[in-house]
Coordinates of C-alpha atoms and ligand atoms in Angstrom, one line a residue:
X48 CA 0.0 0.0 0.0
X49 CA 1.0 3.6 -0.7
X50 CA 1.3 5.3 2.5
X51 CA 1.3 9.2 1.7
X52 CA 1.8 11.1 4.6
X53 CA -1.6 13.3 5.9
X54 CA -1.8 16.8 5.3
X55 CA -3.7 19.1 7.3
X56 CA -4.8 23.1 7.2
X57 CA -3.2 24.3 10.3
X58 CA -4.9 27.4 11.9
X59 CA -1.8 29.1 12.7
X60 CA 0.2 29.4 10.1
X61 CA -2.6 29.2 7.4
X62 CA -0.7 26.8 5.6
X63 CA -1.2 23.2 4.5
X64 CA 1.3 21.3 6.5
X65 CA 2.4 17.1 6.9
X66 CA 0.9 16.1 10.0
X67 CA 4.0 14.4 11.4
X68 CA 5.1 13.0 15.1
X69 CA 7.4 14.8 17.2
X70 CA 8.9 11.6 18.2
X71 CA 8.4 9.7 14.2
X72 CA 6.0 7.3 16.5
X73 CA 3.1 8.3 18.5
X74 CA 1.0 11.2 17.1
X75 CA -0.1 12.9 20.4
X76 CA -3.1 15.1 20.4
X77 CA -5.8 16.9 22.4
X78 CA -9.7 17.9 21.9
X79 CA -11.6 19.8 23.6
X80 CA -14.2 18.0 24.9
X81 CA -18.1 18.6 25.1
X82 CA -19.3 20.6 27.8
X83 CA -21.8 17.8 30.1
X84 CA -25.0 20.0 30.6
X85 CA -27.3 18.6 28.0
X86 CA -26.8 16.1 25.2
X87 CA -24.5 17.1 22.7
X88 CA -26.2 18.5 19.3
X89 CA -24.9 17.3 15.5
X90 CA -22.9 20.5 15.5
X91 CA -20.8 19.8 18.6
X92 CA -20.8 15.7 16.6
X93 CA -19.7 17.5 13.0
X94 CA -16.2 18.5 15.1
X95 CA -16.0 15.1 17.3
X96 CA -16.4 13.1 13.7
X97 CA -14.5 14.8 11.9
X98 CA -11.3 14.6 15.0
X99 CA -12.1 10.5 14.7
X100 CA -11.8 10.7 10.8
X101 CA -8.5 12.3 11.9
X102 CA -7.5 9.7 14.3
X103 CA -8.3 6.8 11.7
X104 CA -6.3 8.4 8.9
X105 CA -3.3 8.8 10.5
X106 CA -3.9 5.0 12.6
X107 CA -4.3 3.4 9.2
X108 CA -1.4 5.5 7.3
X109 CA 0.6 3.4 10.5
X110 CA 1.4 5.9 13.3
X111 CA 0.0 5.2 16.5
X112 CA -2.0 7.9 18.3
X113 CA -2.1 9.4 22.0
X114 CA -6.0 11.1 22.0
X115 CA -6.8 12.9 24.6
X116 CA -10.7 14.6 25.5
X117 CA -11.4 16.1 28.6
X118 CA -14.9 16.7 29.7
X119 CA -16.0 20.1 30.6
X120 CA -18.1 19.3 34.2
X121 CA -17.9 22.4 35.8
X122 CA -18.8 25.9 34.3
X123 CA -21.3 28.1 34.5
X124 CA -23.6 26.7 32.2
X125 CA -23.0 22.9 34.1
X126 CA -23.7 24.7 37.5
X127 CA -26.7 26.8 36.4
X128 CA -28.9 23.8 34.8
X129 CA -27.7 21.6 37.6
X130 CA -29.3 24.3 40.2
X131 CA -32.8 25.0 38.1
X132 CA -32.9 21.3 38.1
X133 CA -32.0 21.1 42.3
X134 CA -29.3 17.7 41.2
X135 CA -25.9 17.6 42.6
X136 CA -23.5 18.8 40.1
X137 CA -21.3 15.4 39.9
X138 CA -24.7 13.8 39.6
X139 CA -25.9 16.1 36.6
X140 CA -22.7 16.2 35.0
X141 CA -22.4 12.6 35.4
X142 CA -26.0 11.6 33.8
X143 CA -24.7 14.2 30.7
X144 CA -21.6 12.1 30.2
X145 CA -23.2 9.1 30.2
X146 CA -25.1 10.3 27.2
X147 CA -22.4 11.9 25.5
X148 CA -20.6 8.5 25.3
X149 CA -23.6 6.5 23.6
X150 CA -24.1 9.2 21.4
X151 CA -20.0 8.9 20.6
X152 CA -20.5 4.7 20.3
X153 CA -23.4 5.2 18.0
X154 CA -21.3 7.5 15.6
X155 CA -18.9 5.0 15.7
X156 CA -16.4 7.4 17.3
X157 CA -13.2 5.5 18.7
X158 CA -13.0 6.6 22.7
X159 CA -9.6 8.7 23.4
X160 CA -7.0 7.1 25.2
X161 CA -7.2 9.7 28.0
X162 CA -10.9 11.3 29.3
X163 CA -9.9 13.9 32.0
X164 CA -12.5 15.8 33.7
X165 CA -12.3 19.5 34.7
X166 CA -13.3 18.4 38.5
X167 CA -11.0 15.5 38.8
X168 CA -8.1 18.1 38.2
X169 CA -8.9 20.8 40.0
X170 CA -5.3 20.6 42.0
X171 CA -3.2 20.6 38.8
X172 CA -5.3 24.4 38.1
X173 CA -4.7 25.9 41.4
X174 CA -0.8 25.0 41.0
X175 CA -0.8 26.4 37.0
X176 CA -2.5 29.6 38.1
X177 CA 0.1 29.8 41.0
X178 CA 3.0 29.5 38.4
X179 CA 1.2 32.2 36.2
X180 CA 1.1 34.7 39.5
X181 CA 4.7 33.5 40.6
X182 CA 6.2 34.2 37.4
X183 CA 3.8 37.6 37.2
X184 CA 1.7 37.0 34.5
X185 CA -1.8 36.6 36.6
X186 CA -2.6 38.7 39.3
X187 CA -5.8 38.5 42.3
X188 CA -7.9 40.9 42.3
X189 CA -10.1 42.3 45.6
X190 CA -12.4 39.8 45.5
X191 CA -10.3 36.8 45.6
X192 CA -10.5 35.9 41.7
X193 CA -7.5 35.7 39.6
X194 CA -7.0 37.0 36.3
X195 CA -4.6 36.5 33.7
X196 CA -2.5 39.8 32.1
X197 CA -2.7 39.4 28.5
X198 CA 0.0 42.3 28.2
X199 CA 2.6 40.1 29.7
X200 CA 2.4 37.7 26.8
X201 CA 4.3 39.8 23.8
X202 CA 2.4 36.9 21.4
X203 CA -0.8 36.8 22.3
X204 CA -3.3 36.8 19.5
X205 CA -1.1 35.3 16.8
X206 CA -3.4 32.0 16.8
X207 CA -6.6 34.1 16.3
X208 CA -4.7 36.6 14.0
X209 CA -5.9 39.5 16.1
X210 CA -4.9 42.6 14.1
X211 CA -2.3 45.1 16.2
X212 CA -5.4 47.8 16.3
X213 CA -7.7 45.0 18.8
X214 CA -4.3 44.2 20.1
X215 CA -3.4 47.4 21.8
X216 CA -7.0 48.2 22.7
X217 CA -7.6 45.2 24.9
X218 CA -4.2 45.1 26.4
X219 CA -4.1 49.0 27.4
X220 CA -7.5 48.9 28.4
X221 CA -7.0 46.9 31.1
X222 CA -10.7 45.8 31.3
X223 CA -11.1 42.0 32.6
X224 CA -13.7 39.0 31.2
X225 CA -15.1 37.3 33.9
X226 CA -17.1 35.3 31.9
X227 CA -15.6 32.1 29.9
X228 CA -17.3 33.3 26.4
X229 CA -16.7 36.6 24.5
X230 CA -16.0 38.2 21.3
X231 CA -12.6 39.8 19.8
X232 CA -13.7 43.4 20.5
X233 CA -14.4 42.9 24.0
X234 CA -11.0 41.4 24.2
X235 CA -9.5 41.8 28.0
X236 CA -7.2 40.3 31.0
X237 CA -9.3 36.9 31.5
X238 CA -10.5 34.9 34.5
X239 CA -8.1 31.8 35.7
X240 CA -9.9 31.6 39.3
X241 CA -13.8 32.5 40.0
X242 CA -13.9 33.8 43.2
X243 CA -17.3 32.4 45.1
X244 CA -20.3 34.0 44.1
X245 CA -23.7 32.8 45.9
X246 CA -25.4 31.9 42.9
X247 CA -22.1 28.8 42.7
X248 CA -23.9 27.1 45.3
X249 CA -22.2 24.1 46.6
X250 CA -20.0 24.1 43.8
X251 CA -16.5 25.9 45.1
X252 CA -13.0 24.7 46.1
X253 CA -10.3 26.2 48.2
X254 CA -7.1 27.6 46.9
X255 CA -4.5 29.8 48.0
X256 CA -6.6 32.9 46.9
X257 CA -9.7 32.0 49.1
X258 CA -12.7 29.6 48.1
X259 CA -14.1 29.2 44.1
X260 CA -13.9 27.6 40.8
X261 CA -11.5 27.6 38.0
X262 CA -12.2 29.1 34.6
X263 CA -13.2 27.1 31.7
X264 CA -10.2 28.1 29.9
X265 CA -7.7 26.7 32.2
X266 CA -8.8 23.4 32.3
X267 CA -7.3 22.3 29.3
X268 CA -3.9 23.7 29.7
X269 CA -4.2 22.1 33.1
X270 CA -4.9 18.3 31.6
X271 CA -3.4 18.7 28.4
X272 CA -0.1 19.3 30.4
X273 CA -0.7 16.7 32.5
X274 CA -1.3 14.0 29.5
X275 CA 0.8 15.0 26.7
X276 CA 3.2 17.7 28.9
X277 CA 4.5 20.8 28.0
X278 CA 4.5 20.2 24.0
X279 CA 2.4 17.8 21.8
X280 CA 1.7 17.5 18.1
X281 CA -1.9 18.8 17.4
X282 CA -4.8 20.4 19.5
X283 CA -8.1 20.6 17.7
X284 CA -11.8 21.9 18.1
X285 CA -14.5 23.8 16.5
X286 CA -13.7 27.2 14.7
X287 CA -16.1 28.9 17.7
X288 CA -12.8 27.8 20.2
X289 CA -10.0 29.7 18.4
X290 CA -10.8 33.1 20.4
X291 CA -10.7 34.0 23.1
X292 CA -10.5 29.5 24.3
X293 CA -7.3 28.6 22.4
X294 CA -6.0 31.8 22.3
X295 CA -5.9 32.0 26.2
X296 CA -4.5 28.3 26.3
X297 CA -1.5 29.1 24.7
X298 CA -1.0 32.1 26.6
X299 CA -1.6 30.0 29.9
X300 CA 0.3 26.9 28.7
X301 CA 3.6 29.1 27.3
X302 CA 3.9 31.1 30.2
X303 CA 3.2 28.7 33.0
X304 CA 4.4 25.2 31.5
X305 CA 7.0 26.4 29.4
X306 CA 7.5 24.7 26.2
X307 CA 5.7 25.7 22.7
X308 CA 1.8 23.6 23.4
X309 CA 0.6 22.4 20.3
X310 CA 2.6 22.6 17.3
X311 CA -0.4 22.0 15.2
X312 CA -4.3 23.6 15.2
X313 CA -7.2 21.8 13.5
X314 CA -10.5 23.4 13.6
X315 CA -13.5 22.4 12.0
X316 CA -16.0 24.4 10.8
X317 CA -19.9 24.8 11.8
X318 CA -22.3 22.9 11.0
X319 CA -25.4 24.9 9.7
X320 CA -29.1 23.3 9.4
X321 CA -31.3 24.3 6.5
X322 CA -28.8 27.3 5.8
X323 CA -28.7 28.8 9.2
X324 CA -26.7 29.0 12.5
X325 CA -28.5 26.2 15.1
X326 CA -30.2 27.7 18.1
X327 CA -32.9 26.5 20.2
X328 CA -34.4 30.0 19.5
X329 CA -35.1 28.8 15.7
X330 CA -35.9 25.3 16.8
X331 CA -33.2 23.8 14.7
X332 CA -30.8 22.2 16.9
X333 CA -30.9 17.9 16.5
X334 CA -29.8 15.7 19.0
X335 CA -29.8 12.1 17.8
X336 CA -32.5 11.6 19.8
X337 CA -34.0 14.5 17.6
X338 CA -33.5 12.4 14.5
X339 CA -33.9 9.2 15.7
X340 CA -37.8 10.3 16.2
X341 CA -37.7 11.3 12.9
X342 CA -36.6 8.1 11.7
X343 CA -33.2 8.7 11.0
X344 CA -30.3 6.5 12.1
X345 CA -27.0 7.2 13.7
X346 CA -25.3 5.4 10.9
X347 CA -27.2 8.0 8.3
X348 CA -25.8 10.9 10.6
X349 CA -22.1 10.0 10.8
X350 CA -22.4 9.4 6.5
X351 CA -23.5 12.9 6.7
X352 CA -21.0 14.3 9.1
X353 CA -18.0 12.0 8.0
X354 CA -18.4 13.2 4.3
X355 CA -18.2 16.8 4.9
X356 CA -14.8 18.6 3.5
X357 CA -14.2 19.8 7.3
X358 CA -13.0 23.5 6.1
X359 CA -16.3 24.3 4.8
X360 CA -19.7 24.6 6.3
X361 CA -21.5 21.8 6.3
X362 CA -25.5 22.8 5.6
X363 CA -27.6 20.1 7.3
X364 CA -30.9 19.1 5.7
X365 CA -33.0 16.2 6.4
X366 CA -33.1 15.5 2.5
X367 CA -29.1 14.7 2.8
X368 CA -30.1 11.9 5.4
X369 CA -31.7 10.1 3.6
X370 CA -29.2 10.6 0.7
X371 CA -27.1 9.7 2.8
X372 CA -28.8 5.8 3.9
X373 CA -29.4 5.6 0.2
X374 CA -25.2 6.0 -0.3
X375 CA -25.2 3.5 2.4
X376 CA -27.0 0.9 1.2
X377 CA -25.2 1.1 -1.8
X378 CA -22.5 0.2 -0.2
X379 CA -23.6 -2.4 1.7
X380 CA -24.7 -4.3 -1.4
X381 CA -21.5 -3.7 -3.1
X382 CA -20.1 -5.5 0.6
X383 CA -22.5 -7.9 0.5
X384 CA -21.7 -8.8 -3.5
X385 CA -18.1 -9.2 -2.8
X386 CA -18.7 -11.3 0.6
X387 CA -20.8 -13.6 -1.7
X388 CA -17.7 -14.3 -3.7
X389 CA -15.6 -15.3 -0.9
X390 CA -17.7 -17.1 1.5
X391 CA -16.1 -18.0 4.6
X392 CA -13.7 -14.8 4.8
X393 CA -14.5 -12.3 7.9
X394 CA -15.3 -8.7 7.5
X395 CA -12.0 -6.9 8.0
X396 CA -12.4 -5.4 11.1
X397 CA -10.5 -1.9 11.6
X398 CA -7.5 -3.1 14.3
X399 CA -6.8 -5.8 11.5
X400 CA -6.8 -3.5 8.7
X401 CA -3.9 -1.3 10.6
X402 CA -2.1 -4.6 11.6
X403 CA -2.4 -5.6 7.8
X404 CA -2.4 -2.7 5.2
X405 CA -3.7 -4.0 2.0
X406 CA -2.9 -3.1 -1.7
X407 CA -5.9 -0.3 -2.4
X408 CA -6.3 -0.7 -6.3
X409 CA -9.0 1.2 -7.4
X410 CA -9.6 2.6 -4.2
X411 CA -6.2 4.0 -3.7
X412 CA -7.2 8.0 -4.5
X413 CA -9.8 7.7 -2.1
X414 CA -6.9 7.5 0.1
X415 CA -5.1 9.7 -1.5
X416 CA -7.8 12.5 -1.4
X417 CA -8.1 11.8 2.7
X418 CA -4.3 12.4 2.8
X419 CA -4.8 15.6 1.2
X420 CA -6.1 17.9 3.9
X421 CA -9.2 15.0 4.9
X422 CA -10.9 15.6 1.7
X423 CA -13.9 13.4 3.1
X424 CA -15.9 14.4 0.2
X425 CA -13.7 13.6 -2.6
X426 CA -12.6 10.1 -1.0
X427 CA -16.4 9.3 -1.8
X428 CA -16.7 10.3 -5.2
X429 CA -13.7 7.9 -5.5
X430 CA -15.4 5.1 -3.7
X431 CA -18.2 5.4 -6.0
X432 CA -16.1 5.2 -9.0
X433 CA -14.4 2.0 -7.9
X434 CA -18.0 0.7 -7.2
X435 CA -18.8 2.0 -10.7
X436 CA -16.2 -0.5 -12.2
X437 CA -15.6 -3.2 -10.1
X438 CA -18.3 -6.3 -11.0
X439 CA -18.5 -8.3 -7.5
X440 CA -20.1 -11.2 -9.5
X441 CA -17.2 -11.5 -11.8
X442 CA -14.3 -12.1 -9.3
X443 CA -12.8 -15.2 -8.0
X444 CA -12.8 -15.4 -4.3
X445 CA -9.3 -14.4 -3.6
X446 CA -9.7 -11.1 -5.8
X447 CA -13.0 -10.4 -4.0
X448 CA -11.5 -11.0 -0.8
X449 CA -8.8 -8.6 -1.7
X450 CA -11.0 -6.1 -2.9
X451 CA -13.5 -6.2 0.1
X452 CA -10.0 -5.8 2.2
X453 CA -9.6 -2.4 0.1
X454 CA -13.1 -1.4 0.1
X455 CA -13.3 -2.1 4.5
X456 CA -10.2 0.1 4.6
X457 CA -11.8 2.9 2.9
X458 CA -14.8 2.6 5.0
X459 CA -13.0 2.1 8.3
X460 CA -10.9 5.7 7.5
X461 CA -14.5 7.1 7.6
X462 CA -16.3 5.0 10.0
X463 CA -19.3 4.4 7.9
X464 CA -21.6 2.3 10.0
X465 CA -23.1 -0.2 6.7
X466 CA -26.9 -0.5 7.8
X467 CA -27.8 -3.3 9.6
X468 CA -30.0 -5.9 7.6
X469 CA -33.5 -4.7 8.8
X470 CA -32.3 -1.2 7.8
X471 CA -31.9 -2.0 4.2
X472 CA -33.2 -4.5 2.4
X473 CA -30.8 -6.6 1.1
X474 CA -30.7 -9.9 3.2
X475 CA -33.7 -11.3 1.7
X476 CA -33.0 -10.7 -2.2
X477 CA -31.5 -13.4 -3.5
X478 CA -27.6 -13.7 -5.1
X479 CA -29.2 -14.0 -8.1
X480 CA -31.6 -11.2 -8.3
X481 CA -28.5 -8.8 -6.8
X482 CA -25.8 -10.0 -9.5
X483 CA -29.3 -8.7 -12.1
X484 CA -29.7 -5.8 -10.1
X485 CA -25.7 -5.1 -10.3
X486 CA -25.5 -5.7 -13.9
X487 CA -28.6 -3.7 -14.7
X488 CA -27.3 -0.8 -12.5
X489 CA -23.6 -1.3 -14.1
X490 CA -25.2 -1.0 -18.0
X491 CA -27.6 2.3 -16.9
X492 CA -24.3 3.6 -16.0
X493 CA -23.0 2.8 -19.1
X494 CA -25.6 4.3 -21.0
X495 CA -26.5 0.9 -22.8
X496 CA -30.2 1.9 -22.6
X497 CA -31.4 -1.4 -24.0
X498 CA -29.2 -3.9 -22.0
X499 CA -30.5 -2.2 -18.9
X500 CA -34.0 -2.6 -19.7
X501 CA -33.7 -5.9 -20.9
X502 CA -32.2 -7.0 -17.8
X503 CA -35.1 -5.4 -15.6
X504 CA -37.4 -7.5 -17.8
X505 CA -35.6 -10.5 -16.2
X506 CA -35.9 -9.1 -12.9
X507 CA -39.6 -8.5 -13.5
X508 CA -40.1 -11.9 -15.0
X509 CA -38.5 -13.5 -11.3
X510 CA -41.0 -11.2 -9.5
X511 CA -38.9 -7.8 -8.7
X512 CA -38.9 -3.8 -9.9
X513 CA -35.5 -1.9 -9.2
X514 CA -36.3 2.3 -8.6
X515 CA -33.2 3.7 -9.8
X516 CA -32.0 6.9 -7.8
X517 CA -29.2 9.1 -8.3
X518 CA -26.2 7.0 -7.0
X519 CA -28.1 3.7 -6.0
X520 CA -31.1 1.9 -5.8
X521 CA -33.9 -0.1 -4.3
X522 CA -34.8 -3.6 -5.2
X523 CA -38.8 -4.7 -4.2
X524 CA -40.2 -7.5 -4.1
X525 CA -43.6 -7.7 -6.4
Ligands
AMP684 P1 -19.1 22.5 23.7 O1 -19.8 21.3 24.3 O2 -20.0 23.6 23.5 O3 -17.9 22.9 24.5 O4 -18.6 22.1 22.3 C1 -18.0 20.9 21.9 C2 -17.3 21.0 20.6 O5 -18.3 21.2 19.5 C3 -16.3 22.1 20.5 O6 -15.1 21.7 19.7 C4 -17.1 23.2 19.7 O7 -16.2 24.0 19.0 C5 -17.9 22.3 18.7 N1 -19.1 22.9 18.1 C6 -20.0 23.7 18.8 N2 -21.0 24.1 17.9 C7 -20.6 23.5 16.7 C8 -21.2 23.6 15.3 N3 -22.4 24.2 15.1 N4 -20.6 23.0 14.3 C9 -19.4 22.3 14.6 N5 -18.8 22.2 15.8 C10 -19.4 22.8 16.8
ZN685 ZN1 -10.2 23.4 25.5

C-alpha cells in the first residue's frame, strides 16, 4: 500500500502542513471535549467526527496515536442547569456524560485514550495559576479571583490573528472578562480563578486565593499538560474555540508550563441546518435523539458528518439523510456482492486493517484524497467510481477478498456504519436477483439503454422492480 503522509490546514500558520510525530511514532493530540449540561447536538458531533476521521487516517497510514478529550463538568452553564434542576453537580454532569458517550458509540467514534475531567483536576489548576502569579503573568484581584494579564504575553493573539489595532486596545484597556465566552472586541485580562459567588452554590474549592472555581479556559492547559506535557503534536476543536478559548490556552500553557503547546491547530468548521446557525431559538438544533424520532439512524448521521470537506460549512438538511442511507445501502450491497464471492472470509475489522495494510487498487485515490487535507468528500466520489467499475459477481474469491479488504479500509478511514440488515433491504434478495440488479445498474451507467432494460425485464419476470435513484437503488419484491 501507498502510504502518503496526511496533510492538514493548520490554523496558525494558514498553511497546508504534513501532519507528522514529534517523536516519528506516537501522534499525540488533544480535543476539547463537550461541555456535560445537556446532550451534545450534530454540531458539537460534526467536530467530534471529523477529529475520529483524523485519528483513523493517521492510525491506518501506521502511526499510533495518543488522543486525549477532557470533559467540561464544571462551568457556569454545568452549574446553572444543575441548580434549576435542584441535582448535585457530579450527579448532573455525570448523567450528561453518560449520554455523550452513547451518542459517541453510535457514531462509531473511537473513545480517546485519556478522558480527563475538569473536577478531577482541580489541584493541577490551582498549581498552574500559582506559576502564572509567581512568574507575574496573573494577578488576584479584591475579590479573591484571579485574572490573567494578556500584556505580559508579547504573542498573544497570533493563533486568532488579532490585528495590532484589537491588540493594543484590549491590552491598554485593562478591562477584565469574567465570563468564559466573549467576542474579539471585548478582548481583556481573562479569569483563571472564580472567586465564590452565591449563585455557585455548593460548587466551590479552596485555593490559596480563598474559596471558588477555575475558569473554563484553564482546564485544558491544566490536563493537556498533565497528559501530553509541555509540548504535543496537534490540539483541535471547533472554529467557535479559536478566540478567546485557544487563544488563552496558549497564553496559559507558554507562560506557566513552558514549552511551545501544540505545534499543530485543527478546527472544524460549523455545521449549519437548513442554511442557518443552530439555536434553540429557531428550533433547529438535532440531538440524535431529535433524528432518531424522525426516523433517521446514527449510521445515516455520521455518513453525513464523516463526508463533509471539514473546512467548509456543512449545511444540514434532512433531504441529505436520507441521501445519505441511500449512499449506504449502496455500499452495503457492493459488501455484500463481494462477501458472496468469498464465503467464509471475515469482515476486515478496523485493528486488522492497521495490523495488515492491503494493496488499495481502485480505491487508492480515495486514500489519497483523505491524505490531502481530509478531503472526506472527494474520498467518496472515488469510492463510488471503484464501485462504478468493479463487478462483485465477476471475481474469484481471492480477488474479492482482496477487494473487500480495500473497500473495508476505505470505510473504516471514515467509519461508515453499513446499515444493519433490517435497515436495508438486502438480506432477503437473492444472489441471483443482486448479480441482475448489479448488472442492470452497471449498464444504466453505461448508458446501454437497452441492455439495462432488458435485464429489468428479467428481474420482472423473477417477480422484482428496481427504482433507480441518483447513485443507488432499491430492489422490491412484487
Ligand atoms: P461544547 O460542548 O459547546 O464545549 O462544544 C464541543 C465541541 O463542539 C467544540 O469543539 C465546539 O467548537 C464544537 N461545536 C459547537 N457548535 C458547533 C457547530 N455548530 N458545528 C461544529 N462544531 C461545533
Ligand atoms: Zn479546551
Amino acid at each position: 500500500m501507498t502510504r502518503v503522509m496526511l496533510s492538514l490546514f493548520d490554523t496558525c500558520t494558514r498553511r497546508i502542513v504534513p501532519v507528522e510525530p514529534e517523536d516519528g511514532k506516537t501522534l499525540r493530540f488533544y480535543c476539547c471535549g463537550p461541555t456535560v449540561y445537556a446532550a451534545a447536538h450534530i454540531g458539537n458531533f460534526r467536530t467530534f467526527v471529523a477529529q475520529d476521521v483524523f485519528r483513523r487516517v493517521v492510525e491506518l497510514g501506521g502511526l499510533r496515536t495518543k488522543h486525549v478529550r477532557n470533559l467540561t463538568d464544571v462551568d457556569d452553564k454545568t452549574i446553572r442547569n444543575s441548580q434549576v434542576q435542584g441535582i448535585p453537580l457530579a450527579e448532573y454532569t455525570a448523567k450528561w456524560t453518560q449520554k455523550f458517550h452513547e451518542d459517541c458509540a453510535a457514531l462509531n467514534c473511537l473513545p480517546p485514550h485519556v478522558e480527563p475531567s475538569a473536577v478531577g483536576h482541580i489541584a493541577e489548576q490551582i498549581q498552574l495559576v500559582q506559576r502564572l502569579i509567581d512568574s507575574g503573568h496573573a494577578y488576584c484581584s479584591d475579590d479573591g479571583s484571579v485574572y490573567f494579564r494578556i500584556s505580559s504575553y508579547a504573542e498573544y493573539g497570533q493563533l486568532a490573528h488579532l490585528d495590532s489595532q484589537t491588540l493594543d486596545l484590549g491590552k491598554t484597556a485593562q478591562t477584565r472578562a469574567d465570563t468564559d465566552e466573549y467576542e474579539k472586541d471585548s478582548l481583556a485580562d481573562f479569569v483563571l480563578w472564580k472567586a465564590r459567588r452565591p449563585e455557585d452554590g455548593e460548587n466551590y474549592w479552596s485555593s490559596p486565593w480563598g474559596e471558588g472555581r477555575p475558569g473554563w479556559h484553564l482546564e485544558c492547559s491544566a490536563m493537556s499538560h498533565k497528559y501530553l506535557g509541555d509540548s504535543f503534536d496537534l490540539h483541535s476543536g471547533g472554529v467557535d474555540l479559536i478566540f478567546p478559548h485557544h487563544e488563552n490556552e496558549i497564553a496559559q500553557s507558554r507562560c506557566g508550563c513552558g514549552g511551545s503547546f501544540a505545534r499543530l491547530w485543527f478546527h472544524i468548521t460549523h455545521l449549519l441546518v437548513d442554511g442557518a446557525k443552530m439555536s434553540k431559538s429557531l428550533g433547529n438544533m438535532y440531538t440524535l435523539d431529535d433524528l432518531a424520532k424522525l426516523g433517521h439512524s446514527p449510521a445515516a448521521l455520521r455518513y453525513v458528518l464523516a463526508g463533509s470537506y471539514y473546512r467548509r460549512p456543512l449545511n444540514f438538511t434532512l433531504v441529505g439523510m436520507r441521501d445519505a442511507m441511500a449512499a449506504l445501502k449502496r455500499l452495503r450491497r457492493f459488501d455484500d456482492a463481494l462477501a458472496a464471492r468469498c464465503p467464509g472470509q471475515p469482515t476486515p475489522s478496523y485493528r486488522d486493517l492497521i495490523k495488515n495494510p492491503p494493496e488499495l487498487g481502485l480505491f487508492q485515490p480515495a486514500w489519497t484524497s483523505l491524505q490531502d487535507d481530509l478531503n472526506t468528500p472527494e474520498a467518496l466520489g472515488h469510492v463510488f467510481s471503484a464501485l462504478h467499475s468493479i463487478k462483485p459477481a465477476e471475481l474469484e474469491a481471492d480477488a474479492a477478498a482482496a477487494v473487500r479488504r480495500a473497500f473495508h479500509f476505505i470505510i473504516e478511514a471514515l467509519g461508515l456504519i453499513l446499515p444493519q440488515d433490517d435497515e436495508g433491504q438486502t438480506v432477503d434478495v437473492p444472489q441471483e436477483i443482486r448479480d441482475l440488479a448489479e448488472k442492470r445498474w452497471a449498464a444504466r451507467l453505461a448508458k446501454d439503454w437497452q441492455k439495462a432494460d432488458e435485464l429489468r425485464s428479467r428481474l420482472a419476470e423473477r417477480g422484482w422492480s428496481m427504482k433507480d435513484g441518483r447513485d443507488s437503488y432499491q430492489l422490491t419484491q412484487n
